[in-house]
mmCIF file of C-alpha atoms and ligand atoms in Angstrom:
data_model
loop_
_atom_site.group_PDB
_atom_site.id
_atom_site.type_symbol
_atom_site.label_atom_id
_atom_site.label_comp_id
_atom_site.label_asym_id
_atom_site.label_seq_id
_atom_site.Cartn_x
_atom_site.Cartn_y
_atom_site.Cartn_z
ATOM 1 C CA UNK A 267 -17.301 -13.839 1.412
ATOM 2 C CA UNK A 268 -17.907 -13.009 -2.377
ATOM 3 C CA UNK A 269 -15.642 -10.312 -3.616
ATOM 4 C CA UNK A 270 -15.939 -11.756 -7.514
ATOM 5 C CA UNK A 271 -15.767 -8.901 -9.983
ATOM 6 C CA UNK A 272 -14.856 -6.280 -7.516
ATOM 7 C CA UNK A 273 -11.761 -3.806 -8.410
ATOM 8 C CA UNK A 274 -9.425 -2.650 -5.725
ATOM 9 C CA UNK A 275 -8.820 1.070 -5.863
ATOM 10 C CA UNK A 276 -8.441 2.108 -2.475
ATOM 11 C CA UNK A 277 -9.412 0.589 1.035
ATOM 12 C CA UNK A 278 -12.780 3.070 1.594
ATOM 13 C CA UNK A 279 -14.592 0.746 -0.978
ATOM 14 C CA UNK A 280 -13.852 -2.122 1.729
ATOM 15 C CA UNK A 281 -15.735 -3.378 4.976
ATOM 16 C CA UNK A 282 -13.392 -4.416 7.812
ATOM 17 C CA UNK A 283 -14.670 -7.876 7.497
ATOM 18 C CA UNK A 284 -13.815 -7.815 3.842
ATOM 19 C CA UNK A 285 -10.194 -6.480 4.733
ATOM 20 C CA UNK A 286 -10.308 -9.367 7.291
ATOM 21 C CA UNK A 287 -11.109 -12.138 4.605
ATOM 22 C CA UNK A 288 -8.300 -10.927 2.227
ATOM 23 C CA UNK A 289 -5.713 -11.145 5.245
ATOM 24 C CA UNK A 290 -6.778 -14.454 6.266
ATOM 25 C CA UNK A 291 -6.952 -15.684 2.551
ATOM 26 C CA UNK A 292 -3.286 -14.115 2.243
ATOM 27 C CA UNK A 293 -2.336 -15.983 5.280
ATOM 28 C CA UNK A 294 -3.463 -18.917 3.773
ATOM 29 C CA UNK A 295 -2.188 -19.120 0.407
ATOM 30 C CA UNK A 296 1.343 -18.090 2.095
ATOM 31 C CA UNK A 297 1.174 -21.288 3.922
ATOM 32 C CA UNK A 298 0.209 -23.225 1.210
ATOM 33 C CA UNK A 299 2.991 -21.791 -0.868
ATOM 34 C CA UNK A 300 5.867 -22.649 1.980
ATOM 35 C CA UNK A 301 4.458 -26.154 1.572
ATOM 36 C CA UNK A 302 4.880 -25.825 -2.351
ATOM 37 C CA UNK A 303 1.427 -25.818 -3.208
ATOM 38 C CA UNK A 304 0.027 -23.425 -5.437
ATOM 39 C CA UNK A 305 -3.280 -23.251 -7.125
ATOM 40 C CA UNK A 306 -5.043 -22.686 -10.345
ATOM 41 C CA UNK A 307 -7.773 -20.251 -9.505
ATOM 42 C CA UNK A 308 -6.415 -17.794 -12.376
ATOM 43 C CA UNK A 309 -5.867 -20.355 -14.961
ATOM 44 C CA UNK A 310 -6.819 -19.120 -18.113
ATOM 45 C CA UNK A 311 -6.901 -15.588 -17.078
ATOM 46 C CA UNK A 312 -4.656 -12.852 -18.627
ATOM 47 C CA UNK A 313 -3.899 -9.940 -16.944
ATOM 48 C CA UNK A 314 -2.365 -6.690 -17.718
ATOM 49 C CA UNK A 315 0.072 -4.922 -15.423
ATOM 50 C CA UNK A 316 0.154 -0.942 -16.116
ATOM 51 C CA UNK A 317 3.024 0.955 -15.358
ATOM 52 C CA UNK A 318 3.435 4.883 -15.390
ATOM 53 C CA UNK A 319 6.367 4.952 -12.240
ATOM 54 C CA UNK A 320 8.853 2.343 -11.554
ATOM 55 C CA UNK A 321 8.522 -0.525 -8.989
ATOM 56 C CA UNK A 322 10.247 -3.697 -7.651
ATOM 57 C CA UNK A 323 8.209 -5.206 -5.151
ATOM 58 C CA UNK A 324 4.539 -4.317 -6.702
ATOM 59 C CA UNK A 325 5.468 -5.139 -10.334
ATOM 60 C CA UNK A 326 7.299 -8.609 -8.733
ATOM 61 C CA UNK A 327 4.526 -9.571 -6.448
ATOM 62 C CA UNK A 328 1.890 -9.179 -9.109
ATOM 63 C CA UNK A 329 3.769 -11.348 -11.562
ATOM 64 C CA UNK A 330 4.794 -14.270 -9.428
ATOM 65 C CA UNK A 331 1.266 -14.380 -7.735
ATOM 66 C CA UNK A 332 -0.254 -14.508 -10.840
ATOM 67 C CA UNK A 333 1.762 -17.151 -12.479
ATOM 68 C CA UNK A 334 1.548 -19.260 -9.105
ATOM 69 C CA UNK A 335 -1.878 -19.071 -9.638
ATOM 70 C CA UNK A 336 -1.623 -20.367 -13.345
ATOM 71 C CA UNK A 337 -2.471 -16.953 -15.000
ATOM 72 C CA UNK A 338 -0.444 -14.973 -17.885
ATOM 73 C CA UNK A 339 0.787 -11.560 -16.536
ATOM 74 C CA UNK A 340 1.550 -8.816 -19.297
ATOM 75 C CA UNK A 341 3.912 -5.888 -18.392
ATOM 76 C CA UNK A 342 2.786 -2.793 -20.096
ATOM 77 C CA UNK A 343 5.159 0.165 -19.204
ATOM 78 C CA UNK A 344 3.689 4.075 -19.912
ATOM 79 C CA UNK A 345 6.362 3.981 -23.085
ATOM 80 C CA UNK A 346 4.436 0.677 -24.549
ATOM 81 C CA UNK A 347 0.914 1.924 -24.799
ATOM 82 C CA UNK A 348 -0.878 4.787 -25.542
ATOM 83 C CA UNK A 349 -2.693 5.658 -22.261
ATOM 84 C CA UNK A 350 -3.605 9.143 -21.952
ATOM 85 C CA UNK A 351 -1.009 10.321 -24.608
ATOM 86 C CA UNK A 352 -2.357 9.166 -27.973
ATOM 87 C CA UNK A 353 -5.428 7.588 -26.685
ATOM 88 C CA UNK A 354 -7.789 8.411 -23.557
ATOM 89 C CA UNK A 355 -7.765 6.757 -20.724
ATOM 90 C CA UNK A 356 -11.357 5.666 -21.284
ATOM 91 C CA UNK A 357 -10.657 3.923 -24.976
ATOM 92 C CA UNK A 358 -7.829 2.276 -23.850
ATOM 93 C CA UNK A 359 -9.480 1.153 -20.652
ATOM 94 C CA UNK A 360 -12.319 -0.442 -23.253
ATOM 95 C CA UNK A 361 -9.984 -2.175 -25.380
ATOM 96 C CA UNK A 362 -7.821 -3.786 -22.345
ATOM 97 C CA UNK A 363 -11.512 -4.925 -21.207
ATOM 98 C CA UNK A 364 -11.940 -6.713 -24.105
ATOM 99 C CA UNK A 365 -8.221 -8.535 -24.203
ATOM 100 C CA UNK A 366 -7.660 -8.843 -20.583
ATOM 101 C CA UNK A 367 -9.191 -10.479 -17.512
ATOM 102 C CA UNK A 368 -7.968 -8.323 -14.999
ATOM 103 C CA UNK A 369 -5.700 -4.596 -14.977
ATOM 104 C CA UNK A 370 -3.202 -3.662 -12.454
ATOM 105 C CA UNK A 371 -2.398 -0.214 -12.474
ATOM 106 C CA UNK A 372 0.396 2.144 -11.150
ATOM 107 C CA UNK A 373 0.758 5.554 -12.051
ATOM 108 C CA UNK A 374 -0.029 9.018 -10.914
ATOM 109 C CA UNK A 375 -3.497 10.047 -10.673
ATOM 110 C CA UNK A 376 -6.224 7.998 -8.892
ATOM 111 C CA UNK A 377 -9.063 8.954 -11.456
ATOM 112 C CA UNK A 378 -6.937 7.271 -14.079
ATOM 113 C CA UNK A 379 -7.359 3.741 -12.070
ATOM 114 C CA UNK A 380 -10.408 4.902 -11.350
ATOM 115 C CA UNK A 381 -11.566 5.427 -14.897
ATOM 116 C CA UNK A 382 -9.972 2.153 -15.996
ATOM 117 C CA UNK A 383 -12.303 0.374 -13.651
ATOM 118 C CA UNK A 384 -15.122 2.089 -14.943
ATOM 119 C CA UNK A 385 -14.596 1.844 -18.607
ATOM 120 C CA UNK A 386 -12.728 -1.911 -18.903
ATOM 121 C CA UNK A 387 -15.636 -3.958 -17.134
ATOM 122 C CA UNK A 388 -13.009 -6.174 -15.564
ATOM 123 C CA UNK A 389 -11.496 -5.350 -12.205
ATOM 124 C CA UNK A 390 -8.886 -3.188 -11.704
ATOM 125 C CA UNK A 391 -6.151 -3.136 -8.806
ATOM 126 C CA UNK A 392 -4.370 0.018 -7.687
ATOM 127 C CA UNK A 393 -0.971 -0.440 -7.690
ATOM 128 C CA UNK A 394 0.086 2.916 -6.119
ATOM 129 C CA UNK A 395 -1.212 6.240 -7.458
ATOM 130 C CA UNK A 396 -0.223 9.688 -5.898
ATOM 131 C CA UNK A 397 -2.965 9.168 -3.271
ATOM 132 C CA UNK A 398 -3.359 5.684 -2.470
ATOM 133 C CA UNK A 399 -1.177 2.397 -2.066
ATOM 134 C CA UNK A 400 -3.673 0.105 -0.931
ATOM 135 C CA UNK A 401 -2.262 -3.356 -1.560
ATOM 136 C CA UNK A 402 0.829 -2.275 0.078
ATOM 137 C CA UNK A 403 -1.490 -1.783 3.709
ATOM 138 C CA UNK A 404 -2.762 -5.281 3.141
ATOM 139 C CA UNK A 405 1.020 -6.618 3.117
ATOM 140 C CA UNK A 406 1.309 -4.211 6.379
ATOM 141 C CA UNK A 407 -1.266 -5.629 8.071
ATOM 142 C CA UNK A 408 -0.630 -9.160 7.539
ATOM 143 C CA UNK A 409 3.213 -8.459 8.986
ATOM 144 C CA UNK A 410 1.643 -6.687 11.869
ATOM 145 C CA UNK A 411 -0.469 -9.741 12.515
ATOM 146 C CA UNK A 412 2.227 -12.291 12.288
ATOM 147 C CA UNK A 413 4.218 -9.956 14.953
ATOM 148 C CA UNK A 414 1.277 -9.059 17.254
ATOM 149 C CA UNK A 415 -1.303 -12.063 16.582
ATOM 150 C CA UNK A 416 -4.014 -8.872 16.116
ATOM 151 C CA UNK A 417 -4.516 -5.388 14.761
ATOM 152 C CA UNK A 418 -7.364 -4.162 16.860
ATOM 153 C CA UNK A 419 -5.874 -2.050 19.887
ATOM 154 C CA UNK A 420 -2.372 -1.493 18.726
ATOM 155 C CA UNK A 421 -1.006 1.935 18.067
ATOM 156 C CA UNK A 422 0.755 2.847 14.695
ATOM 157 C CA UNK A 423 2.688 5.980 14.426
ATOM 158 C CA UNK A 424 3.624 7.169 10.796
ATOM 159 C CA UNK A 425 6.564 9.331 10.863
ATOM 160 C CA UNK A 426 7.544 11.314 8.166
ATOM 161 C CA UNK A 427 5.603 12.906 4.584
ATOM 162 C CA UNK A 428 2.185 13.002 6.126
ATOM 163 C CA UNK A 429 0.147 13.364 3.292
ATOM 164 C CA UNK A 430 1.513 10.794 1.105
ATOM 165 C CA UNK A 431 0.151 7.879 -0.565
ATOM 166 C CA UNK A 432 1.011 5.320 2.098
ATOM 167 C CA UNK A 433 0.263 7.798 5.180
ATOM 168 C CA UNK A 434 -3.206 8.228 3.541
ATOM 169 C CA UNK A 435 -3.892 4.714 3.064
ATOM 170 C CA UNK A 436 -2.612 3.637 6.509
ATOM 171 C CA UNK A 437 -5.229 5.972 7.867
ATOM 172 C CA UNK A 438 -8.307 4.505 5.888
ATOM 173 C CA UNK A 439 -6.880 0.880 6.965
ATOM 174 C CA UNK A 440 -6.047 1.708 11.051
ATOM 175 C CA UNK A 441 -9.496 3.479 11.366
ATOM 176 C CA UNK A 442 -11.203 0.660 9.570
ATOM 177 C CA UNK A 443 -9.453 -2.220 11.586
ATOM 178 C CA UNK A 444 -9.284 -0.639 14.724
ATOM 179 C CA UNK A 445 -5.750 0.261 15.170
ATOM 180 C CA UNK A 446 -4.951 3.756 16.813
ATOM 181 C CA UNK A 447 -3.200 5.969 13.980
ATOM 182 C CA UNK A 448 -0.762 8.882 14.755
ATOM 183 C CA UNK A 449 0.970 10.643 11.893
ATOM 184 C CA UNK A 450 3.915 12.284 13.319
ATOM 185 C CA UNK A 451 4.521 15.265 10.685
ATOM 186 C CA UNK A 452 5.994 18.827 10.331
ATOM 187 C CA UNK A 453 1.961 20.614 9.929
ATOM 188 C CA UNK A 454 3.391 21.509 5.953
ATOM 189 C CA UNK A 455 2.877 17.920 5.729
ATOM 190 C CA UNK A 456 -0.408 17.044 6.861
ATOM 191 C CA UNK A 457 -3.082 15.024 4.989
ATOM 192 C CA UNK A 458 -6.284 16.491 3.383
ATOM 193 C CA UNK A 459 -8.998 18.039 5.778
ATOM 194 C CA UNK A 460 -11.684 16.092 3.945
ATOM 195 C CA UNK A 461 -10.039 12.576 4.130
ATOM 196 C CA UNK A 462 -9.142 13.100 7.834
ATOM 197 C CA UNK A 463 -13.141 13.530 8.594
ATOM 198 C CA UNK A 464 -13.862 10.380 6.600
ATOM 199 C CA UNK A 465 -11.581 8.292 8.224
ATOM 200 C CA UNK A 466 -12.794 9.993 11.712
ATOM 201 C CA UNK A 467 -16.192 8.145 11.061
ATOM 202 C CA UNK A 468 -14.273 4.720 10.188
ATOM 203 C CA UNK A 469 -12.349 5.152 13.424
ATOM 204 C CA UNK A 470 -15.918 5.717 15.401
ATOM 205 C CA UNK A 471 -16.951 2.712 14.204
ATOM 206 C CA UNK A 472 -14.164 0.610 14.845
ATOM 207 C CA UNK A 473 -13.250 2.260 18.234
ATOM 208 C CA UNK A 474 -10.080 3.312 17.734
ATOM 209 C CA UNK A 475 -8.710 6.812 17.191
ATOM 210 C CA UNK A 476 -6.603 9.355 14.698
ATOM 211 C CA UNK A 477 -4.138 11.845 16.044
ATOM 212 C CA UNK A 478 -2.338 14.357 13.399
ATOM 213 C CA UNK A 479 0.534 15.911 15.323
ATOM 214 C CA UNK A 480 4.088 17.677 15.123
ATOM 215 C CA UNK A 481 4.972 16.937 18.124
ATOM 216 C CA UNK A 482 7.588 13.866 18.888
ATOM 217 C CA UNK A 483 6.215 13.063 22.153
ATOM 218 C CA UNK A 484 2.917 11.453 20.603
ATOM 219 C CA UNK A 485 5.495 8.575 19.123
ATOM 220 C CA UNK A 486 5.285 7.513 23.214
ATOM 221 C CA UNK A 487 3.438 3.956 23.306
ATOM 222 C CA UNK A 488 3.926 2.948 19.737
ATOM 223 C CA UNK A 489 3.847 -0.457 19.011
ATOM 224 C CA UNK A 490 4.273 -0.263 15.456
ATOM 225 C CA UNK A 491 6.884 2.629 13.471
ATOM 226 C CA UNK A 492 6.213 3.050 10.171
ATOM 227 C CA UNK A 493 8.316 5.262 7.631
ATOM 228 C CA UNK A 494 8.648 6.199 4.358
ATOM 229 C CA UNK A 495 10.717 8.073 1.946
ATOM 230 C CA UNK A 496 10.461 12.138 2.116
ATOM 231 C CA UNK A 497 9.902 12.609 -1.342
ATOM 232 C CA UNK A 498 7.703 10.058 -3.621
ATOM 233 C CA UNK A 499 7.882 9.165 -6.947
ATOM 234 C CA UNK A 500 7.200 12.246 -9.264
ATOM 235 C CA UNK A 501 8.406 14.787 -6.313
ATOM 236 C CA UNK A 502 12.188 14.356 -6.578
ATOM 237 C CA UNK A 503 12.798 18.188 -7.053
ATOM 238 C CA UNK A 504 11.329 18.860 -3.460
ATOM 239 C CA UNK A 505 14.197 17.158 -2.147
ATOM 240 C CA UNK A 506 15.958 20.056 -0.236
ATOM 241 C CA UNK A 507 12.914 21.489 1.209
ATOM 242 C CA UNK A 508 11.785 17.931 2.365
ATOM 243 C CA UNK A 509 14.660 17.170 3.933
ATOM 244 C CA UNK A 510 14.859 20.760 5.849
ATOM 245 C CA UNK A 511 11.394 19.985 6.974
ATOM 246 C CA UNK A 512 11.766 15.969 7.747
ATOM 247 C CA UNK A 513 15.079 16.269 9.545
ATOM 248 C CA UNK A 514 13.781 16.214 13.085
ATOM 249 C CA UNK A 515 11.391 13.512 12.203
ATOM 250 C CA UNK A 516 14.252 10.808 11.228
ATOM 251 C CA UNK A 517 13.799 7.583 12.827
ATOM 252 C CA UNK A 518 16.953 7.104 14.720
ATOM 253 C CA UNK A 519 17.963 5.560 18.106
ATOM 254 C CA UNK A 520 16.872 8.348 20.044
ATOM 255 C CA UNK A 521 13.359 8.934 18.287
ATOM 256 C CA UNK A 522 13.137 4.718 18.471
ATOM 257 C CA UNK A 523 13.844 5.097 22.152
ATOM 258 C CA UNK A 524 10.981 7.468 22.658
ATOM 259 C CA UNK A 525 8.547 5.044 21.934
ATOM 260 C CA UNK A 526 8.930 3.395 25.687
ATOM 261 C CA UNK A 527 8.013 0.067 24.054
ATOM 262 C CA UNK A 528 9.351 -3.022 22.424
ATOM 263 C CA UNK A 529 8.155 -1.522 18.923
ATOM 264 C CA UNK A 530 8.707 -2.758 15.832
ATOM 265 C CA UNK A 531 9.441 -0.660 12.796
ATOM 266 C CA UNK A 532 7.803 -0.895 9.249
ATOM 267 C CA UNK A 533 8.744 0.302 6.108
ATOM 268 C CA UNK A 534 6.953 0.014 2.580
ATOM 269 C CA UNK A 535 10.491 0.205 0.687
ATOM 270 C CA UNK A 536 12.510 1.574 -1.225
ATOM 271 C CA UNK A 537 14.312 3.083 1.664
ATOM 272 C CA UNK A 538 16.636 5.922 1.446
ATOM 273 C CA UNK A 539 18.802 5.325 4.306
ATOM 274 C CA UNK A 540 20.148 8.533 6.288
ATOM 275 C CA UNK A 541 17.055 10.267 5.541
ATOM 276 C CA UNK A 542 14.014 8.803 6.731
ATOM 277 C CA UNK A 543 15.554 5.974 8.796
ATOM 278 C CA UNK A 544 19.146 5.378 10.071
ATOM 279 C CA UNK A 545 21.143 2.436 8.574
ATOM 280 C CA UNK A 546 21.565 1.175 12.200
ATOM 281 C CA UNK A 547 17.658 1.276 12.799
ATOM 282 C CA UNK A 548 16.891 0.296 9.625
ATOM 283 C CA UNK A 549 18.902 -3.192 9.883
ATOM 284 C CA UNK A 550 17.909 -4.133 13.269
ATOM 285 C CA UNK A 551 14.047 -4.469 12.053
ATOM 286 C CA UNK A 552 15.235 -5.721 8.787
ATOM 287 C CA UNK A 553 13.508 -9.103 9.357
ATOM 288 C CA UNK A 554 10.232 -7.767 9.625
ATOM 289 C CA UNK A 555 10.678 -5.132 7.144
ATOM 290 C CA UNK A 556 11.664 -7.809 4.391
ATOM 291 C CA UNK A 557 8.448 -10.277 5.685
ATOM 292 C CA UNK A 558 6.711 -6.970 4.917
ATOM 293 C CA UNK A 559 8.147 -7.203 1.667
ATOM 294 C CA UNK A 560 7.460 -10.593 0.895
ATOM 295 C CA UNK A 561 3.865 -10.379 2.181
ATOM 296 C CA UNK A 562 3.169 -8.193 -1.020
ATOM 297 C CA UNK A 563 3.105 -10.961 -2.993
ATOM 298 C CA UNK A 564 1.015 -13.324 -0.657
ATOM 299 C CA UNK A 565 -1.674 -10.079 -0.202
ATOM 300 C CA UNK A 566 -1.536 -9.692 -3.912
ATOM 301 C CA UNK A 567 -2.508 -12.881 -4.991
ATOM 302 C CA UNK A 568 -5.467 -12.723 -2.547
ATOM 303 C CA UNK A 569 -6.760 -9.735 -4.063
ATOM 304 C CA UNK A 570 -6.543 -11.282 -7.564
ATOM 305 C CA UNK A 571 -7.776 -14.790 -6.543
ATOM 306 C CA UNK A 572 -10.597 -13.105 -4.139
ATOM 307 C CA UNK A 573 -11.975 -10.845 -7.001
ATOM 308 C CA UNK A 574 -10.790 -12.982 -10.169
ATOM 309 C CA UNK A 575 -10.129 -16.052 -9.350
ATOM 310 C CA UNK A 576 -11.875 -19.414 -9.358
ATOM 311 C CA UNK A 577 -12.289 -20.085 -5.576
HETATM 312 N N1 CP B 31 6.381 -1.010 -1.857
HETATM 313 C C1 CP B 31 6.252 -0.740 -3.116
HETATM 314 O O1 CP B 31 5.274 -0.198 -3.536
HETATM 315 O O2 CP B 31 7.631 -1.102 -3.748
HETATM 316 P P1 CP B 31 7.750 -0.715 -5.289
HETATM 317 O O3 CP B 31 7.705 0.658 -5.577
HETATM 318 O O4 CP B 31 9.358 -1.295 -5.207
HETATM 319 O O5 CP B 31 6.589 -1.720 -6.015
HETATM 320 N N1 NVA B 32 5.374 6.988 -1.176
HETATM 321 C C1 NVA B 32 5.936 6.292 -1.791
HETATM 322 C C2 NVA B 32 5.604 4.817 -1.917
HETATM 323 C C3 NVA B 32 6.505 3.879 -2.702
HETATM 324 C C4 NVA B 32 6.314 2.580 -2.439
HETATM 325 C C5 NVA B 32 6.353 6.848 -3.170
HETATM 326 O O1 NVA B 32 5.273 7.181 -3.884
HETATM 327 O O2 NVA B 32 7.197 6.952 -4.277
#
């Protein structure tokens, strides 16, 4: 599989076989790292890490993964560079593309990461926008594979803000990979209709299903429960309204019992315990949730190695 030179902006751009390939590569890189073996595939490569929003996992994953493979990461916060303020995104992209071999971007608009890719001429990786968080989904899928040995045929239920970047990206990823996907959310927080339609097409091709509902009964039979913060970065002002809307959808003991299965819980983190998940339930699944966090590094490494590395 040759992904050289490709950007990673949304999972829409990747086929199920390509996603599978990235997961296999990540599993292989993880095994090697556990044995103390790191590669050299990014030797001589300079990588810009642009952050308009804060980050623990994504920033550290890109940094460690890059250094593990012999590359040089350069962190650029929104206050360090002119991006979109004193200089257009197009111009910043053309400058960075002359100096760097790859660019990670975390920020608000999906349009910004797309412009960076279009104008820089180097691979650009989406480290989260308001719309999507594709590298997170690779880590989620690697974790699910480690737990269940497969993806196809499983049922994943996302509970919470059903129109946020994680819910959107999971819908794309699950429908492509043959995972039955349910969004359990109040109707005010359902995803964009156009995206639903597009994902229904992917689901048809993979033989999976998508359902969007506000009925807690839909949780029955879930192999994987997934939740995320009720207010994403930049939405902090909406906290009171969201708490009111989402309280009935908190992942707590009684909700968990309604899966009727030995389910696992995933959370992309950071978590607001007491909101989307109780401390008790979170701690019960802490091992798998922190595997998921670790897997950010192995999967992000796979994306960089596949699209930029000498392999
Ligand atoms: N899950 C995730 O993206 O975490 P950070 O915001 O800490 O990068
Ligand atoms: N939906 C969350 C994900 C954080 C990784 C946010 O955008 O803040």
